[in-house]
Coordinates of C-alpha atoms and ligand atoms in Angstrom, one line a residue:
M1093 CA -20.3 27.1 13.1
A1094 CA -18.8 24.2 15.2
L1095 CA -15.1 23.7 14.7
I1096 CA -15.3 20.0 15.3
G1097 CA -18.4 18.8 13.5
D1098 CA -21.1 17.1 15.5
T1099 CA -23.0 15.6 12.6
E1100 CA -23.2 11.8 12.8
Y1101 CA -22.9 10.4 9.2
F1102 CA -22.9 6.7 9.9
K1103 CA -26.0 6.6 12.0
G1104 CA -27.0 3.5 13.8
I1105 CA -23.4 2.1 13.6
G1106 CA -21.4 1.9 16.8
E1107 CA -17.8 1.0 17.4
I1108 CA -16.9 -2.3 15.7
M1109 CA -15.7 -4.8 18.3
Y1110 CA -14.0 -8.1 18.2
E1111 CA -16.6 -10.8 18.9
G1112 CA -14.8 -13.9 17.6
K1113 CA -15.8 -16.3 14.8
E1114 CA -18.8 -17.7 16.6
S1115 CA -20.5 -14.4 16.5
D1116 CA -23.3 -13.9 14.0
N1117 CA -23.1 -10.1 14.1
P1118 CA -21.9 -8.9 10.7
M1119 CA -20.8 -5.7 12.2
S1120 CA -18.1 -7.3 14.3
F1121 CA -14.6 -8.6 13.8
K1122 CA -14.4 -12.4 13.7
F1123 CA -10.5 -12.6 13.7
Y1124 CA -9.1 -9.1 14.0
N1125 CA -8.6 -8.7 17.8
P1126 CA -6.6 -5.5 18.1
E1127 CA -5.0 -6.3 21.4
Q1128 CA -4.3 -10.0 20.8
V1129 CA -0.5 -10.7 20.7
V1130 CA 0.7 -12.7 17.8
A1131 CA 4.5 -13.3 17.3
G1132 CA 5.4 -10.8 20.0
K1133 CA 3.2 -7.9 18.9
T1134 CA -0.4 -7.0 19.1
M1135 CA -2.4 -7.2 15.8
R1136 CA -2.9 -3.4 16.1
E1137 CA 0.9 -3.0 16.0
H1138 CA 1.5 -5.5 13.3
F1139 CA -1.0 -4.1 10.9
K1140 CA -1.5 -0.3 11.6
F1141 CA -4.7 -0.4 9.5
A1142 CA -5.5 2.7 7.6
M1143 CA -8.5 4.1 5.7
A1144 CA -7.8 5.5 2.3
Y1145 CA -9.5 8.9 2.0
W1146 CA -10.0 8.6 -1.8
H1147 CA -12.0 5.4 -2.0
T1148 CA -13.9 5.7 1.2
L1149 CA -14.9 9.4 1.2
C1150 CA -14.5 10.5 -2.4
G1151 CA -15.3 7.5 -4.7
T1152 CA -19.0 7.5 -5.6
G1153 CA -18.8 4.5 -7.9
G1154 CA -18.5 6.1 -11.4
D1155 CA -17.0 3.9 -14.1
P1156 CA -16.4 4.4 -17.9
F1157 CA -20.0 3.3 -18.5
G1158 CA -21.9 5.3 -16.0
P1159 CA -21.8 7.9 -13.3
G1160 CA -21.5 7.4 -9.5
T1161 CA -24.2 5.5 -7.8
K1162 CA -23.5 6.6 -4.2
E1163 CA -24.9 9.7 -2.7
F1164 CA -22.7 10.4 0.3
P1165 CA -24.2 12.6 3.0
W1166 CA -20.9 14.5 3.5
A1167 CA -19.2 17.2 1.4
T1168 CA -22.6 18.7 0.5
A1169 CA -21.7 22.3 1.5
T1170 CA -21.1 24.6 -1.5
D1171 CA -18.1 26.3 0.0
P1172 CA -15.2 23.9 -0.8
V1173 CA -13.4 24.2 2.6
E1174 CA -16.7 23.7 4.4
A1175 CA -17.4 20.6 2.2
A1176 CA -13.9 19.4 3.1
K1177 CA -14.6 19.8 6.8
Q1178 CA -17.7 17.7 6.5
K1179 CA -15.7 15.1 4.7
A1180 CA -13.0 15.1 7.4
D1181 CA -15.8 14.7 10.0
A1182 CA -17.0 11.6 8.2
A1183 CA -13.5 10.3 7.8
F1184 CA -12.7 10.5 11.5
E1185 CA -16.1 9.2 12.5
F1186 CA -15.4 6.2 10.2
V1187 CA -11.8 5.5 11.3
T1188 CA -12.8 5.8 15.0
K1189 CA -15.8 3.5 14.7
M1190 CA -13.6 0.9 12.9
G1191 CA -11.2 1.1 15.8
F1192 CA -8.4 1.9 13.3
D1193 CA -5.5 4.2 14.1
Y1194 CA -4.6 5.6 10.7
Y1195 CA -5.7 7.3 7.5
C1196 CA -4.0 8.2 4.2
F1197 CA -4.7 10.8 1.6
H1198 CA -3.8 12.5 -1.6
D1199 CA -3.8 16.3 -1.3
Y1200 CA -6.9 16.9 -3.4
D1201 CA -8.8 14.1 -1.6
L1202 CA -8.9 16.5 1.3
V1203 CA -10.3 19.5 -0.5
D1204 CA -11.0 20.2 -4.2
E1205 CA -8.2 21.8 -6.1
A1206 CA -8.8 25.5 -6.9
K1207 CA -8.3 27.4 -10.1
T1208 CA -4.8 28.6 -9.0
L1209 CA -1.9 27.1 -7.1
S1210 CA -2.0 29.7 -4.4
E1211 CA -5.7 29.3 -3.8
S1212 CA -5.3 25.5 -3.7
E1213 CA -2.5 25.9 -1.2
K1214 CA -4.7 28.1 1.0
R1215 CA -7.5 25.6 0.9
I1216 CA -5.1 22.8 1.9
Q1217 CA -3.7 24.9 4.8
E1218 CA -7.2 25.5 6.1
I1219 CA -8.2 21.8 6.0
V1220 CA -4.8 20.8 7.5
A1221 CA -5.5 23.1 10.5
Y1222 CA -8.9 21.4 10.9
L1223 CA -7.4 17.9 10.6
Q1224 CA -4.8 18.7 13.2
Q1225 CA -7.6 19.3 15.7
K1226 CA -9.4 16.1 14.6
Q1227 CA -6.2 14.1 15.1
E1228 CA -5.7 15.7 18.5
A1229 CA -9.2 14.9 19.6
S1230 CA -9.3 11.3 18.4
G1231 CA -5.8 10.0 18.5
V1232 CA -6.0 9.0 14.9
R1233 CA -2.8 9.5 13.0
L1234 CA -1.6 10.0 9.4
L1235 CA 0.1 6.9 8.0
W1236 CA 1.1 8.7 4.8
G1237 CA 0.3 11.6 2.6
T1238 CA 0.8 11.8 -1.2
S1239 CA -0.1 14.1 -4.0
N1240 CA -2.4 13.4 -6.9
C1241 CA -0.2 14.3 -9.8
F1242 CA -2.2 12.2 -12.3
S1243 CA -5.8 13.3 -12.5
H1244 CA -5.6 16.9 -13.7
P1245 CA -5.3 17.2 -17.5
R1246 CA -2.1 19.2 -17.1
Y1247 CA -0.4 15.8 -16.1
M1248 CA -1.7 14.0 -19.2
N1249 CA 2.0 13.6 -20.4
G1250 CA 3.3 12.9 -16.9
A1251 CA 4.2 14.9 -13.9
A1252 CA 7.9 14.5 -12.9
T1253 CA 8.5 12.8 -16.2
N1254 CA 6.7 15.3 -18.3
P1255 CA 8.5 16.4 -21.5
N1256 CA 7.7 20.0 -20.6
F1257 CA 9.7 21.6 -17.7
D1258 CA 6.8 23.9 -16.8
V1259 CA 4.7 20.9 -15.9
V1260 CA 7.6 19.3 -14.0
A1261 CA 7.9 22.5 -11.9
R1262 CA 4.2 22.6 -11.3
A1263 CA 4.3 19.0 -10.0
G1264 CA 7.2 20.0 -7.8
A1265 CA 5.2 22.9 -6.3
Q1266 CA 2.3 20.5 -5.7
V1267 CA 4.6 18.0 -4.0
K1268 CA 6.1 20.7 -1.8
I1269 CA 2.6 21.7 -0.6
A1270 CA 1.6 18.1 0.0
L1271 CA 4.9 17.5 1.9
D1272 CA 4.2 20.6 4.0
A1273 CA 0.7 19.2 4.8
T1274 CA 2.1 15.7 5.7
I1275 CA 4.7 17.2 8.0
A1276 CA 2.2 19.6 9.6
L1277 CA 0.0 16.5 10.4
N1278 CA 3.0 14.5 11.7
G1279 CA 2.6 12.1 8.8
E1280 CA 4.7 9.0 9.4
N1281 CA 5.5 8.4 5.7
Y1282 CA 5.2 9.9 2.3
V1283 CA 4.2 8.0 -0.9
F1284 CA 5.0 8.4 -4.5
W1285 CA 2.8 6.6 -6.9
G1286 CA 3.6 7.6 -10.5
G1287 CA 0.3 7.1 -12.2
R1288 CA 1.4 9.0 -15.3
E1289 CA 5.1 8.5 -14.9
G1290 CA 5.7 6.4 -17.9
Y1291 CA 4.9 6.5 -21.5
M1292 CA 2.4 5.4 -24.1
S1293 CA 4.7 5.2 -27.1
L1294 CA 8.5 5.1 -27.3
L1295 CA 8.3 7.0 -30.6
N1296 CA 7.7 10.3 -28.9
T1297 CA 9.6 9.5 -25.6
N1298 CA 13.1 10.3 -24.4
M1299 CA 13.1 7.6 -21.7
K1300 CA 16.6 8.3 -20.4
L1301 CA 15.9 12.0 -19.8
E1302 CA 12.5 11.3 -18.2
Q1303 CA 13.9 8.7 -15.8
D1304 CA 16.9 11.0 -14.9
N1305 CA 14.4 13.8 -14.3
I1306 CA 12.3 11.8 -11.9
G1307 CA 15.5 10.7 -10.1
R1308 CA 16.3 14.4 -9.6
F1309 CA 12.8 15.2 -8.6
L1310 CA 12.6 12.5 -5.9
N1311 CA 16.0 13.7 -4.5
M1312 CA 14.7 17.3 -4.3
A1313 CA 11.5 16.2 -2.6
K1314 CA 13.5 14.1 -0.1
D1315 CA 16.0 17.0 0.6
Y1316 CA 13.2 19.5 1.0
A1317 CA 11.3 17.3 3.5
R1318 CA 14.4 16.5 5.5
S1319 CA 15.2 20.2 5.7
Q1320 CA 11.8 20.7 7.2
G1321 CA 12.4 18.1 9.8
F1322 CA 10.5 15.1 8.2
K1323 CA 11.8 12.0 9.8
G1324 CA 9.5 9.4 8.1
T1325 CA 10.2 7.1 5.2
F1326 CA 9.4 7.8 1.6
F1327 CA 7.8 5.0 -0.3
I1328 CA 7.6 4.3 -4.0
E1329 CA 4.4 2.3 -4.9
P1330 CA 5.1 0.1 -7.9
K1331 CA 2.5 -0.5 -10.6
P1332 CA 3.2 -1.8 -14.1
M1333 CA 0.5 0.0 -16.1
E1334 CA -2.8 1.8 -15.9
P1335 CA -3.3 4.6 -16.5
T1336 CA 0.0 4.7 -18.5
K1337 CA 0.8 1.8 -20.8
H1338 CA 4.4 1.5 -19.5
Q1339 CA 5.0 2.8 -16.0
Y1340 CA 8.5 3.4 -14.9
D1341 CA 7.9 1.8 -11.4
F1342 CA 6.8 -1.5 -13.0
D1343 CA 7.3 -3.8 -10.0
C1344 CA 9.4 -4.0 -6.8
A1345 CA 12.5 -5.2 -8.6
T1346 CA 12.3 -2.3 -11.0
S1347 CA 11.6 0.3 -8.3
I1348 CA 14.5 -1.0 -6.1
N1349 CA 16.7 -0.4 -9.1
T1350 CA 15.4 3.2 -9.5
I1351 CA 15.9 3.8 -5.8
K1352 CA 19.5 2.6 -6.0
E1353 CA 20.3 4.2 -9.3
Y1354 CA 19.4 7.6 -8.0
G1355 CA 21.0 7.2 -4.5
L1356 CA 17.8 7.1 -2.6
E1357 CA 18.3 3.8 -0.7
N1358 CA 18.7 5.4 2.7
D1359 CA 15.4 7.2 2.6
F1360 CA 13.1 5.2 0.3
K1361 CA 11.3 1.9 0.7
L1362 CA 8.4 0.3 -1.1
N1363 CA 4.6 0.5 -0.6
I1364 CA 3.3 -2.8 -2.1
E1365 CA -0.2 -3.1 -3.5
V1366 CA -1.7 -6.5 -3.9
N1367 CA -3.5 -5.8 -7.2
H1368 CA -0.5 -4.0 -8.7
A1369 CA 1.5 -7.2 -8.1
T1370 CA -1.1 -9.2 -10.0
L1371 CA -1.0 -6.7 -12.8
A1372 CA 2.7 -7.2 -13.0
Q1373 CA 2.2 -10.9 -13.4
H1374 CA 3.6 -11.6 -9.9
T1375 CA 2.0 -12.9 -6.8
F1376 CA 1.7 -10.4 -3.9
Q1377 CA 3.9 -12.6 -1.8
H1378 CA 6.6 -12.5 -4.5
E1379 CA 6.6 -8.7 -4.4
L1380 CA 6.8 -8.7 -0.5
Q1381 CA 9.7 -11.1 -0.7
V1382 CA 11.6 -9.1 -3.3
A1383 CA 11.2 -6.0 -1.1
A1384 CA 12.1 -7.9 2.1
N1385 CA 15.3 -9.2 0.5
A1386 CA 16.3 -5.6 -0.2
G1387 CA 15.4 -4.4 3.3
M1388 CA 12.7 -2.3 1.7
L1389 CA 9.4 -3.9 2.9
G1390 CA 7.9 -0.6 3.9
S1391 CA 4.1 -0.6 3.7
I1392 CA 1.2 -2.4 2.1
D1393 CA -1.8 -1.2 0.1
A1394 CA -4.3 -4.0 0.8
N1395 CA -6.8 -4.9 -1.9
R1396 CA -7.3 -7.7 -4.4
G1397 CA -7.7 -7.9 -8.2
D1398 CA -9.8 -10.1 -10.3
Y1399 CA -8.1 -13.0 -12.2
Q1400 CA -10.6 -12.8 -15.0
N1401 CA -9.7 -9.2 -16.1
G1402 CA -6.6 -7.1 -16.3
W1403 CA -7.2 -3.8 -14.4
D1404 CA -7.0 -2.4 -10.9
T1405 CA -10.4 -3.5 -9.5
D1406 CA -9.4 -2.5 -6.0
Q1407 CA -11.6 -5.0 -4.3
F1408 CA -11.3 -5.6 -0.6
P1409 CA -9.1 -8.5 0.5
N1410 CA -10.9 -11.8 1.2
N1411 CA -8.7 -14.6 -0.1
V1412 CA -7.4 -16.2 3.1
L1413 CA -5.0 -18.7 1.6
E1414 CA -3.3 -16.1 -0.5
T1415 CA -3.1 -13.7 2.4
T1416 CA -1.7 -16.4 4.6
E1417 CA 1.2 -17.0 2.1
A1418 CA 1.8 -13.2 2.2
M1419 CA 1.8 -13.2 6.0
L1420 CA 4.4 -16.0 6.0
V1421 CA 6.7 -13.5 4.2
F1422 CA 5.6 -10.7 6.4
L1423 CA 6.3 -12.5 9.7
K1424 CA 9.6 -13.9 8.5
A1425 CA 10.7 -10.4 7.4
G1426 CA 9.9 -9.0 10.9
G1427 CA 6.9 -7.0 9.6
L1428 CA 6.8 -3.6 7.9
Q1429 CA 9.4 -0.9 8.1
G1430 CA 7.6 2.3 9.1
G1431 CA 4.4 1.7 7.2
G1432 CA 1.1 -0.1 7.8
I1433 CA -1.8 -1.7 5.9
N1434 CA -3.8 0.8 4.0
F1435 CA -7.1 -0.4 2.5
D1436 CA -6.6 1.0 -1.0
A1437 CA -9.9 -0.7 -1.9
K1438 CA -13.4 0.3 -2.7
T1439 CA -16.9 -1.2 -2.4
R1440 CA -18.5 -2.3 -5.6
R1441 CA -20.5 0.2 -7.7
N1442 CA -23.7 -1.5 -6.6
S1443 CA -22.9 -1.7 -2.9
T1444 CA -24.7 1.4 -2.1
D1445 CA -25.5 1.2 1.6
L1446 CA -23.2 3.2 3.9
E1447 CA -22.9 0.1 6.1
D1448 CA -21.2 -1.7 3.1
I1449 CA -18.1 0.5 3.7
F1450 CA -17.9 -1.0 7.2
L1451 CA -18.6 -4.5 6.1
A1452 CA -15.8 -4.2 3.5
H1453 CA -13.2 -3.0 6.0
I1454 CA -14.3 -5.6 8.5
G1455 CA -13.8 -8.3 5.9
G1456 CA -10.4 -6.9 4.9
A1457 CA -9.1 -6.7 8.5
D1458 CA -10.4 -10.2 9.3
T1459 CA -8.7 -11.6 6.2
F1460 CA -5.3 -10.2 7.3
A1461 CA -5.9 -11.2 10.9
R1462 CA -6.8 -14.7 9.9
G1463 CA -3.8 -15.0 7.5
L1464 CA -1.5 -13.8 10.3
L1465 CA -2.9 -16.3 12.8
I1466 CA -2.5 -19.2 10.4
A1467 CA 1.0 -18.1 9.2
D1468 CA 2.1 -17.8 12.8
E1469 CA 0.8 -21.3 13.6
V1470 CA 2.4 -22.7 10.5
L1471 CA 5.8 -21.2 11.5
R1472 CA 5.6 -22.3 15.1
S1473 CA 3.8 -25.7 15.1
S1474 CA 4.1 -27.2 11.6
P1475 CA 7.1 -29.0 10.0
Y1476 CA 7.1 -26.1 7.4
E1477 CA 10.3 -24.4 8.6
S1478 CA 12.2 -27.6 9.1
L1479 CA 11.2 -28.9 5.7
L1480 CA 12.5 -25.6 4.2
S1481 CA 15.8 -25.7 6.0
K1482 CA 16.2 -29.4 5.0
R1483 CA 15.7 -28.4 1.4
Y1484 CA 18.8 -26.2 1.6
S1485 CA 20.8 -28.2 4.0
S1486 CA 23.5 -29.1 1.4
F1487 CA 24.8 -25.5 2.0
D1488 CA 25.1 -26.0 5.8
S1489 CA 28.3 -28.0 5.8
G1490 CA 31.1 -29.4 3.7
K1491 CA 31.7 -28.0 0.2
G1492 CA 28.2 -26.4 0.2
A1493 CA 29.1 -24.2 3.2
S1494 CA 32.4 -23.3 1.6
Y1495 CA 30.5 -22.3 -1.5
T1496 CA 28.2 -19.9 0.3
A1497 CA 31.2 -18.5 2.2
G1498 CA 32.7 -17.6 -1.2
K1499 CA 35.6 -19.9 -0.8
L1500 CA 35.3 -22.0 -3.9
S1501 CA 36.3 -21.4 -7.5
L1502 CA 34.7 -22.7 -10.7
T1503 CA 37.5 -25.3 -10.8
D1504 CA 36.6 -26.4 -7.3
L1505 CA 33.0 -27.0 -8.6
Y1506 CA 34.5 -28.9 -11.5
D1507 CA 36.6 -31.2 -9.3
Y1508 CA 33.7 -31.8 -6.8
A1509 CA 31.2 -32.6 -9.6
Q1510 CA 33.8 -35.0 -11.1
E1511 CA 34.0 -36.9 -7.8
Q1512 CA 30.3 -36.9 -7.1
G1513 CA 28.9 -38.1 -10.4
E1514 CA 25.2 -37.5 -11.2
P1515 CA 23.4 -35.6 -8.4
E1516 CA 20.6 -37.4 -6.6
Q1517 CA 17.1 -36.5 -7.7
I1518 CA 15.4 -34.6 -4.8
S1519 CA 11.7 -33.9 -4.9
G1520 CA 10.5 -30.2 -4.4
K1521 CA 7.5 -31.5 -2.4
Q1522 CA 5.3 -28.5 -3.4
E1523 CA 2.1 -30.5 -2.7
L1524 CA 3.2 -31.2 0.9
Y1525 CA 3.9 -27.5 1.6
E1526 CA 0.4 -26.7 0.2
N1527 CA -1.2 -29.4 2.3
I1528 CA 0.5 -27.9 5.4
L1529 CA -1.0 -24.5 4.7
N1530 CA -4.4 -26.1 4.2
Q1531 CA -4.1 -28.1 7.4
Y1532 CA -3.6 -25.0 9.5
S1533 CA -6.2 -22.8 7.8
Ligands
XLS179 C1 -3.5 3.5 -7.8 C2 -2.7 3.6 -6.6 C3 -3.0 4.8 -5.7 C4 -1.9 5.0 -4.8 C5 -1.8 6.4 -4.2 O1 -3.6 2.5 -8.5 O2 -2.9 2.5 -5.9 O3 -4.3 4.7 -5.1 O4 -2.0 4.1 -3.7 O5 -1.6 7.4 -5.2
NI180 NI1 -2.3 2.1 -3.9
NI181 NI1 -3.9 0.7 -7.1

């Protein structure tokens, strides 16, 4: 049996190239030009695009109303590790053909969980050894690893926040194994998304104990990984709900509080998902800005939601104007700290051609590239920045400057206001800002 598989899964599809927006070839990038320098970095460096193992290789389109619709040609072997190797071959073929540099996984995306913990660990070690060789041969790297502590029925009451210590310990063991795998693969980061870390009813919940327990748990995971030489960043991925009614990592502001409350601020940042922001009733750019303000803009899970319904539809990004607003925050913050842009998105249930997976990622990459190009142009060539500084110019000199320097008291404000009389009415000019964005799109 060949160690590095030689089956081609995406037949008839070659490497996706940048051809520019005049090209009619659907299998080419129109805006994502990996080597093009924008604001001092190549697009490849800005974005660090990654493929999500779970959606791309594992998700066959099942929904609560019907089974999967997609028959993937990989993972057909009956032996679970052999099936996992086929899946890895497909994964690396896909990432390489896309011209991306990264992938992301949950432990049991790589290989099916076994009946026992030790058998599962053995399977993971075997597939990790295989992935090491695939990485070596292709140059593709691991952006982040994570563990799926939400699908198995044992986690129905939570993992690190489970009311039963035995389940907490089981989750700890699983995270240890996933950390070992991430470290063995030189993973650049590690993600915690607490799908079941929350509650359904406060009636049967000791919220304080559950939150303190996850604080302890995250510290243990961090200490263990550091003791094993892990140098990367840990990310919390906020999400307000789904599957749990109330999730503890509701949004960026809540998660930053968790990080600070449990003393994790030197090791943890945020992985921000577009659709999760929407579910939390925020915009994506709002969440990016909150993270940037705290110095915790770590990584992005790129997708989009649907404004007509309220769940995580995980569609591929295609809203240029919204992405442009996000890229304004991204550029002004100096980009991501350690992370990249992972397409946590899936093709629709009725998009059943294998090429649809390519079309979806091409569209996602082009949307971010176009947003970046427009945002860069707006920052460099439009009156946007000067309008914004003018709006706050009262803090640049005089009493306003003394105020921001912390030199005034409430009585000083009183005296100043008495002298000034009624403040002048100053327009917020929102429509002008919106028009500028349109003008450059
Ligand atoms: C689910 C999350 C999940 C995380 C990784 O909504 O987005 O996919 O990114 O566990
Ligand atoms: Ni995600
Ligand atoms: Ni999600």
